[in-house]
Short mmCIF file of C-alpha atoms and ligand atoms in Angstrom, two decimals:
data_model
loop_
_atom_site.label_atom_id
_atom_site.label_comp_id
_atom_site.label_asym_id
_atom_site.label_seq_id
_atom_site.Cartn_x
_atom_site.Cartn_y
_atom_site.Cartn_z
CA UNK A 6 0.00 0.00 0.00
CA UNK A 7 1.36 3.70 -0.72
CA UNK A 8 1.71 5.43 2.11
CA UNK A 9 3.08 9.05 3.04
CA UNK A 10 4.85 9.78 6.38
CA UNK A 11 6.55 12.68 7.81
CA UNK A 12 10.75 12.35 8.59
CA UNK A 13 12.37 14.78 10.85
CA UNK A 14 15.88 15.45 10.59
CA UNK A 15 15.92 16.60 14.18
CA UNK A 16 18.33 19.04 15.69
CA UNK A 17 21.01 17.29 16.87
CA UNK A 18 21.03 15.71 13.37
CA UNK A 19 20.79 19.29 11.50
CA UNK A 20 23.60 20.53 13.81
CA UNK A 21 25.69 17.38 13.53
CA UNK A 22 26.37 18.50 10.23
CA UNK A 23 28.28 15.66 8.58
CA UNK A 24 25.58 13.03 10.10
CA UNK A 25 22.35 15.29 8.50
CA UNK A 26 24.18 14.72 5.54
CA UNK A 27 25.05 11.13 5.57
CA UNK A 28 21.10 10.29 7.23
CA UNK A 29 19.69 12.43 4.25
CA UNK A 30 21.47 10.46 1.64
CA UNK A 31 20.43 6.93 3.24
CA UNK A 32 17.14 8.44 2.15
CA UNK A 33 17.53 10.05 -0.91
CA UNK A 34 19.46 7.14 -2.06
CA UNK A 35 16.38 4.63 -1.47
CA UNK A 36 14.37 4.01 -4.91
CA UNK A 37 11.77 3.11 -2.91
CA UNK A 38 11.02 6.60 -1.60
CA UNK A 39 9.55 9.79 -3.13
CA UNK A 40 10.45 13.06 -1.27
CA UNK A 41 7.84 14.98 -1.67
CA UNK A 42 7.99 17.60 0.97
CA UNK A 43 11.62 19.09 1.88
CA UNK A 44 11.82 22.27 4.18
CA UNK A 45 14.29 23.47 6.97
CA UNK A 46 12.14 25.15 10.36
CA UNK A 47 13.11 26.36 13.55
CA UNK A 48 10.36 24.75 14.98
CA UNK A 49 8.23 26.66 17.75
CA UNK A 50 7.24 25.55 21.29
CA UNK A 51 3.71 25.24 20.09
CA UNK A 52 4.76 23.10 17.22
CA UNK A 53 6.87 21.51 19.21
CA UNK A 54 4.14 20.54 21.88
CA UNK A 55 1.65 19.42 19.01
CA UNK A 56 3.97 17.03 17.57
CA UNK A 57 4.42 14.89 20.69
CA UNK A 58 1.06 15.79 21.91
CA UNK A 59 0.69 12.03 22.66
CA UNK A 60 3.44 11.96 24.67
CA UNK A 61 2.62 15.60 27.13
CA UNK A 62 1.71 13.15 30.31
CA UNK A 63 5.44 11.81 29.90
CA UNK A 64 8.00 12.72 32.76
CA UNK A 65 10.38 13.69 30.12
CA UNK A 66 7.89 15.54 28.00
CA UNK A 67 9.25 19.01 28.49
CA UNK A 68 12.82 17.74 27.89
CA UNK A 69 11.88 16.08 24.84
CA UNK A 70 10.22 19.83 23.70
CA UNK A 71 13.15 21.51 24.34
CA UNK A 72 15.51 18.95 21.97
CA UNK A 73 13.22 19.51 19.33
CA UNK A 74 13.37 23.24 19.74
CA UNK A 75 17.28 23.15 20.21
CA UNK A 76 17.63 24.35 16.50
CA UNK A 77 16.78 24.00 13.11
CA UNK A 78 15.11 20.74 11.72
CA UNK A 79 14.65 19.66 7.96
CA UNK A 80 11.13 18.09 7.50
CA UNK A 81 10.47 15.84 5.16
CA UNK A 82 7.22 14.30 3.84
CA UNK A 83 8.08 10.60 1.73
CA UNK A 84 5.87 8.67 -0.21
CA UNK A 85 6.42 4.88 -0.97
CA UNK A 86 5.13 1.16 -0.50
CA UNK A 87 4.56 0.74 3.22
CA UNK A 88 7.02 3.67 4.13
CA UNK A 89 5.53 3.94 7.30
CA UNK A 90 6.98 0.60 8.56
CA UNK A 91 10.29 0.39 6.33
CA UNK A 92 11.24 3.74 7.82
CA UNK A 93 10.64 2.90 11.38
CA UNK A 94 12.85 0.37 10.62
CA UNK A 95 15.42 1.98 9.34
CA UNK A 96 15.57 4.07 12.44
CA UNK A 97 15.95 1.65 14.78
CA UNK A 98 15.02 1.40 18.07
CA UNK A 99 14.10 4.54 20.23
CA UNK A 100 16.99 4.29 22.45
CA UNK A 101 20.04 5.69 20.31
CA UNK A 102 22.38 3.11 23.02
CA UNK A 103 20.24 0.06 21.83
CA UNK A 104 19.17 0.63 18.18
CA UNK A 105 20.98 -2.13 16.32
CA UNK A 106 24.31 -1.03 14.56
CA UNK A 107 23.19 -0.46 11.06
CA UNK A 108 20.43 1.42 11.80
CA UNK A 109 20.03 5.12 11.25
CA UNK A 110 19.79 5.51 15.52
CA UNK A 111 22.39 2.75 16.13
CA UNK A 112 24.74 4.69 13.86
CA UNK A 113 24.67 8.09 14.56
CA UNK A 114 22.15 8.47 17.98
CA UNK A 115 24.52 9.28 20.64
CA UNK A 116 22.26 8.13 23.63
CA UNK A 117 18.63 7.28 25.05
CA UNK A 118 16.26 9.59 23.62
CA UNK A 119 18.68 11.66 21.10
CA UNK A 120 18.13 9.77 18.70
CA UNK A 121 18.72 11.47 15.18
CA UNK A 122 15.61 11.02 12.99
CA UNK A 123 11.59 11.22 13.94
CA UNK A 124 9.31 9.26 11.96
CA UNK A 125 5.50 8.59 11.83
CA UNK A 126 4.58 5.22 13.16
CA UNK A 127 1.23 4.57 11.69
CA UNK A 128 -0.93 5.78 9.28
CA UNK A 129 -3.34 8.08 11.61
CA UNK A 130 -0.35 9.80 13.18
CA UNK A 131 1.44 10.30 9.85
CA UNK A 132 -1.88 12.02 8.18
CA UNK A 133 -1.91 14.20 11.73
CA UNK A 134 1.72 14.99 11.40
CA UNK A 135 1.60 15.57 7.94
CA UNK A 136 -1.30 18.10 8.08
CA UNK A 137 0.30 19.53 11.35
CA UNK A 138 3.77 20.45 9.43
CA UNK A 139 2.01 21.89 6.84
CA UNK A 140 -0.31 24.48 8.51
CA UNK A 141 2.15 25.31 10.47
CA UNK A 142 5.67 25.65 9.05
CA UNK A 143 4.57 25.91 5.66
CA UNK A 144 5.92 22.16 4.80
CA UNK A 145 4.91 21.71 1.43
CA UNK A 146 4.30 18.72 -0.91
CA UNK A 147 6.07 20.07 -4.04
CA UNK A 148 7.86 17.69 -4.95
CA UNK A 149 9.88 17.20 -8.21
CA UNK A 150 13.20 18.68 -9.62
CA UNK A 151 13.04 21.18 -7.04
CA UNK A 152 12.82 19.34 -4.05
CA UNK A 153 15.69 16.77 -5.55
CA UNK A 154 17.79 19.70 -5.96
CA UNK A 155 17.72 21.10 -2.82
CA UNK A 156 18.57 17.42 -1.09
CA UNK A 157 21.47 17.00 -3.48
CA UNK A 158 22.98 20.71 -2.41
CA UNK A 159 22.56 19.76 1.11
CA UNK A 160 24.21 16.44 0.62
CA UNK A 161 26.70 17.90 -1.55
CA UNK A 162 27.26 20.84 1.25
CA UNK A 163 28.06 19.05 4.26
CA UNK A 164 29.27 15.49 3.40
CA UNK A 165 32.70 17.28 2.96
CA UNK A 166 32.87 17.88 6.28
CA UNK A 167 33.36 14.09 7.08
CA UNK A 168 33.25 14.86 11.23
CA UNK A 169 31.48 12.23 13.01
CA UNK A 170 31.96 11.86 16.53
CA UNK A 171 29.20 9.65 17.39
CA UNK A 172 31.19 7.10 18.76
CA UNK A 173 33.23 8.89 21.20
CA UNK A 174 29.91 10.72 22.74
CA UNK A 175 28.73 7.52 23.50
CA UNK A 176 31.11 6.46 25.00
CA UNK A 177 31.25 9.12 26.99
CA UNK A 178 27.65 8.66 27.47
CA UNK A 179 28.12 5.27 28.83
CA UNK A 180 30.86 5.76 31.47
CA UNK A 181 28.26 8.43 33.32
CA UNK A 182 25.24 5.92 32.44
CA UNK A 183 27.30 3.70 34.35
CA UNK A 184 28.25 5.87 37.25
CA UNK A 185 31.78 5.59 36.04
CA UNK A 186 32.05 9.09 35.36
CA UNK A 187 30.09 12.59 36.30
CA UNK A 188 28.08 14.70 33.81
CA UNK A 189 30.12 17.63 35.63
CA UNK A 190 33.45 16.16 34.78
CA UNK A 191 32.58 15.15 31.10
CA UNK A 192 30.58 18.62 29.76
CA UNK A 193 34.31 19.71 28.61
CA UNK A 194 34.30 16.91 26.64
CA UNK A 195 31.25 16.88 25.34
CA UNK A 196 31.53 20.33 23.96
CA UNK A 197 34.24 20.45 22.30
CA UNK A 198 33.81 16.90 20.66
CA UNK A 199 30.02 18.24 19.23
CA UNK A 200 31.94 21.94 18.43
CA UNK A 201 34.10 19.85 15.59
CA UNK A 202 30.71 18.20 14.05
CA UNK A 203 28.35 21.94 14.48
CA UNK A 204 31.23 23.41 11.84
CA UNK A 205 28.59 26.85 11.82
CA UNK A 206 26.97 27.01 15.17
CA UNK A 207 27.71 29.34 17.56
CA UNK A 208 29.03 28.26 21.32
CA UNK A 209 25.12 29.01 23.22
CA UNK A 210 23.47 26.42 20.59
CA UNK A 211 26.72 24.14 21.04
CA UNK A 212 26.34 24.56 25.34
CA UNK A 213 22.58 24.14 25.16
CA UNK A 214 23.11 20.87 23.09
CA UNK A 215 25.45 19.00 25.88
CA UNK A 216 22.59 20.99 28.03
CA UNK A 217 20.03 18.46 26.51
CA UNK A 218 22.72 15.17 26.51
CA UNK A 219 23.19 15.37 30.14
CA UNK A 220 19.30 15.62 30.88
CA UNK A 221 18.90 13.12 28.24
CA UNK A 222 21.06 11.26 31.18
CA UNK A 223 19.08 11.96 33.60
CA UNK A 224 15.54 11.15 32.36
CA UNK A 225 16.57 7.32 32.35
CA UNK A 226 13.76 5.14 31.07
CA UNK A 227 12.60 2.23 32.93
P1 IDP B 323 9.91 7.14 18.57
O1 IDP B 323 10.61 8.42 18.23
O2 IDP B 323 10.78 5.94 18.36
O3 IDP B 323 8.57 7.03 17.91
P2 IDP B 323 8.46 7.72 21.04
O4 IDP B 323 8.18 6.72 22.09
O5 IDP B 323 7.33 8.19 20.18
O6 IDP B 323 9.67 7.16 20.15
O7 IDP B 323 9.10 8.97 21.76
C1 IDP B 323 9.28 10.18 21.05
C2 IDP B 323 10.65 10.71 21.36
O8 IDP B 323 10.73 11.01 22.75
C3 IDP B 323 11.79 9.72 21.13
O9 IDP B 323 12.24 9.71 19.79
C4 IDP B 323 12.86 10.25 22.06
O10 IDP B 323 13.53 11.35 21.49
C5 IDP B 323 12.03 10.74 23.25
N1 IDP B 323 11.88 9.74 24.33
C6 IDP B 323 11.08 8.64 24.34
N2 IDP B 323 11.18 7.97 25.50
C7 IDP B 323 12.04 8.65 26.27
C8 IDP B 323 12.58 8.45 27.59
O11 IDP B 323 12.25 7.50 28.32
N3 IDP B 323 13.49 9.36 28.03
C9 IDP B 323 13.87 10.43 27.26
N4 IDP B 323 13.40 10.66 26.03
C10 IDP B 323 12.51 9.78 25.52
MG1 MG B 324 6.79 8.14 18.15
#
C-alpha cells in the first residue's frame, strides 16, 4: 500500500552536520522513496508541543520539547510502499544506546532519547503529522526537480565535512550511564567533541546541546 509519512531530521542531526548529511542520503538514495515535501524550520514551542502531543503526560515531556526546539530541523514528507513501517525500521530502536548497529539511531544516535531522525509510526499519526507540518511551518508537498535539488545541495554541502563523533559521545555517554564518570566532569568533553561536528553554530546552541545530553542522562527510562 502507498503510504506518506513525515521524517524529521531533528536538531542534533541538523547541527551534527556531517551526520544530517550522511542520514539524508540513506534516504535520498532509497528508490523506494519519493520526497515529496523538503523544508528546513526552527520549529516553535507550540509546534513543538503538538507534535508529541501524545506523549505531554510523559515525565520527560518538556525535555523532549526543548531537543526539538534546540535548533533547526529539515522536514520531510516521503511517499512509498509501506514507508511507514520500512522507515521505522530503518531508524531503529528509540533508544540511540540500543538501536541495532546499522540502523540510522544505532549509527549516529549518541544516547537514550537523542536519537537522530523522527518518523511517523502509523498511518493516523502520519496524516496528523503531515497536516500539522504543513499548517504550520509551511511544509509543502512540491515535490519534483526542485525538491531533488535542494537534497542533493545539502548532501553535496556538508558530506565534505566528514566529522562524526558519534562514537566517542557515546562512549562518553556510557561511562556516566554507568556511574563511572560525572556529567560535571565530562561537559568539557562533550563540547568540544560536538563543536568539531556543528562546523557553523555558535558556542550558546553548542552549550545548550550537551545541556540536553546530560538531561537526556538523567531522564533514564525504565
Ligand atoms: P519514537 O521516536 O521511536 O517514535 P516515542 O516513544 O514516540 O519514540 O518517543 C518520542 C521521542 O521522545 C523519542 O524519539 C525520544 O527522542 C524521546 N523519548 C522517548 N522515550 C524517552 C525516555 O524515556 N526518556 C527520554 N526521552 C525519551
Ligand atoms: Mg513516536
Amino acid at each position: 500500500m502507498i503510504q506518506n509519512t513525515l521524517v524529521l531530521l531533528k536538531p542534533d542531526a541538523y547541527l551534527r552536520r556531517y551526520v544530517g548529511a550522511c542520514v539524508l542520503k540513506e534516504f535520498r538514495d532509497n528508490k523506494a522513496f519519493k520526497i515529496k515535501a523538503f523544508k528546513e524550520v526552527t520549529p516553535s514551542q507550540s509546534l513543538a508541543e503538538k507534535h508529541y502531543s501524545v506523549h505531554r503526560e510523559k515525565p520527560f515531556f518538556k525535555k523532549l520539547v526543548d531537543y526539538l526546539t534546540l535548533g533547526p530541523v529539515i522536514a520531510m514528507v516521503i511517499e512509498g510502499e509501506n514507508v511507514i513501517p520500512s522507515i521505522r525500521v530503518m531508524l531503529g530502536n528509540t533508544f540511540s544506546e540500543k538501536a541495532e548497529p546499522h540502523t540510522i539511531r544505532g549509527k549516529y544516535g549518541i544516547w537514550n532519547g537523542i536519537n537522530v531522525v523522527h518518523a511517523s509510526d502509523g498511518e493516523e499519526t502520519a496524516k496528523y503529522e503531515i497536516s500539522l507540518w504543513r499548517k504550520e511551518a509551511g511544509v509543502e508537498e512540491t515535490g519534483g526537480d526542485t525538491v531533488n535539488s535542494l537534497i542533493d545541495d545539502y548532501i553535496k554541502r556538508w558530506s565534505k565535512i566528514r566529522i562524526d563523533n558519534t562514537l566517542k559521545l557515546r562512549g562518553i555517554c556510557r561511562l556516566i550511564a554507568t556511574g563511572e564518570r560525572s556529567i560535571e566532569d565530562c561537559e568539557e568533553e562533550f563540547f568540544k567533541l560536538l563543536k568539531e561536528e556543528c562546523v557553523d553554530s555558535d558556542e550558546t546552541i553548542i552549550k545548550k546541546f550537551v545541556r540536553i545530553i546530560a538531561d537526556n542522562l538523567q531522564e533514564r527510562k525504565k
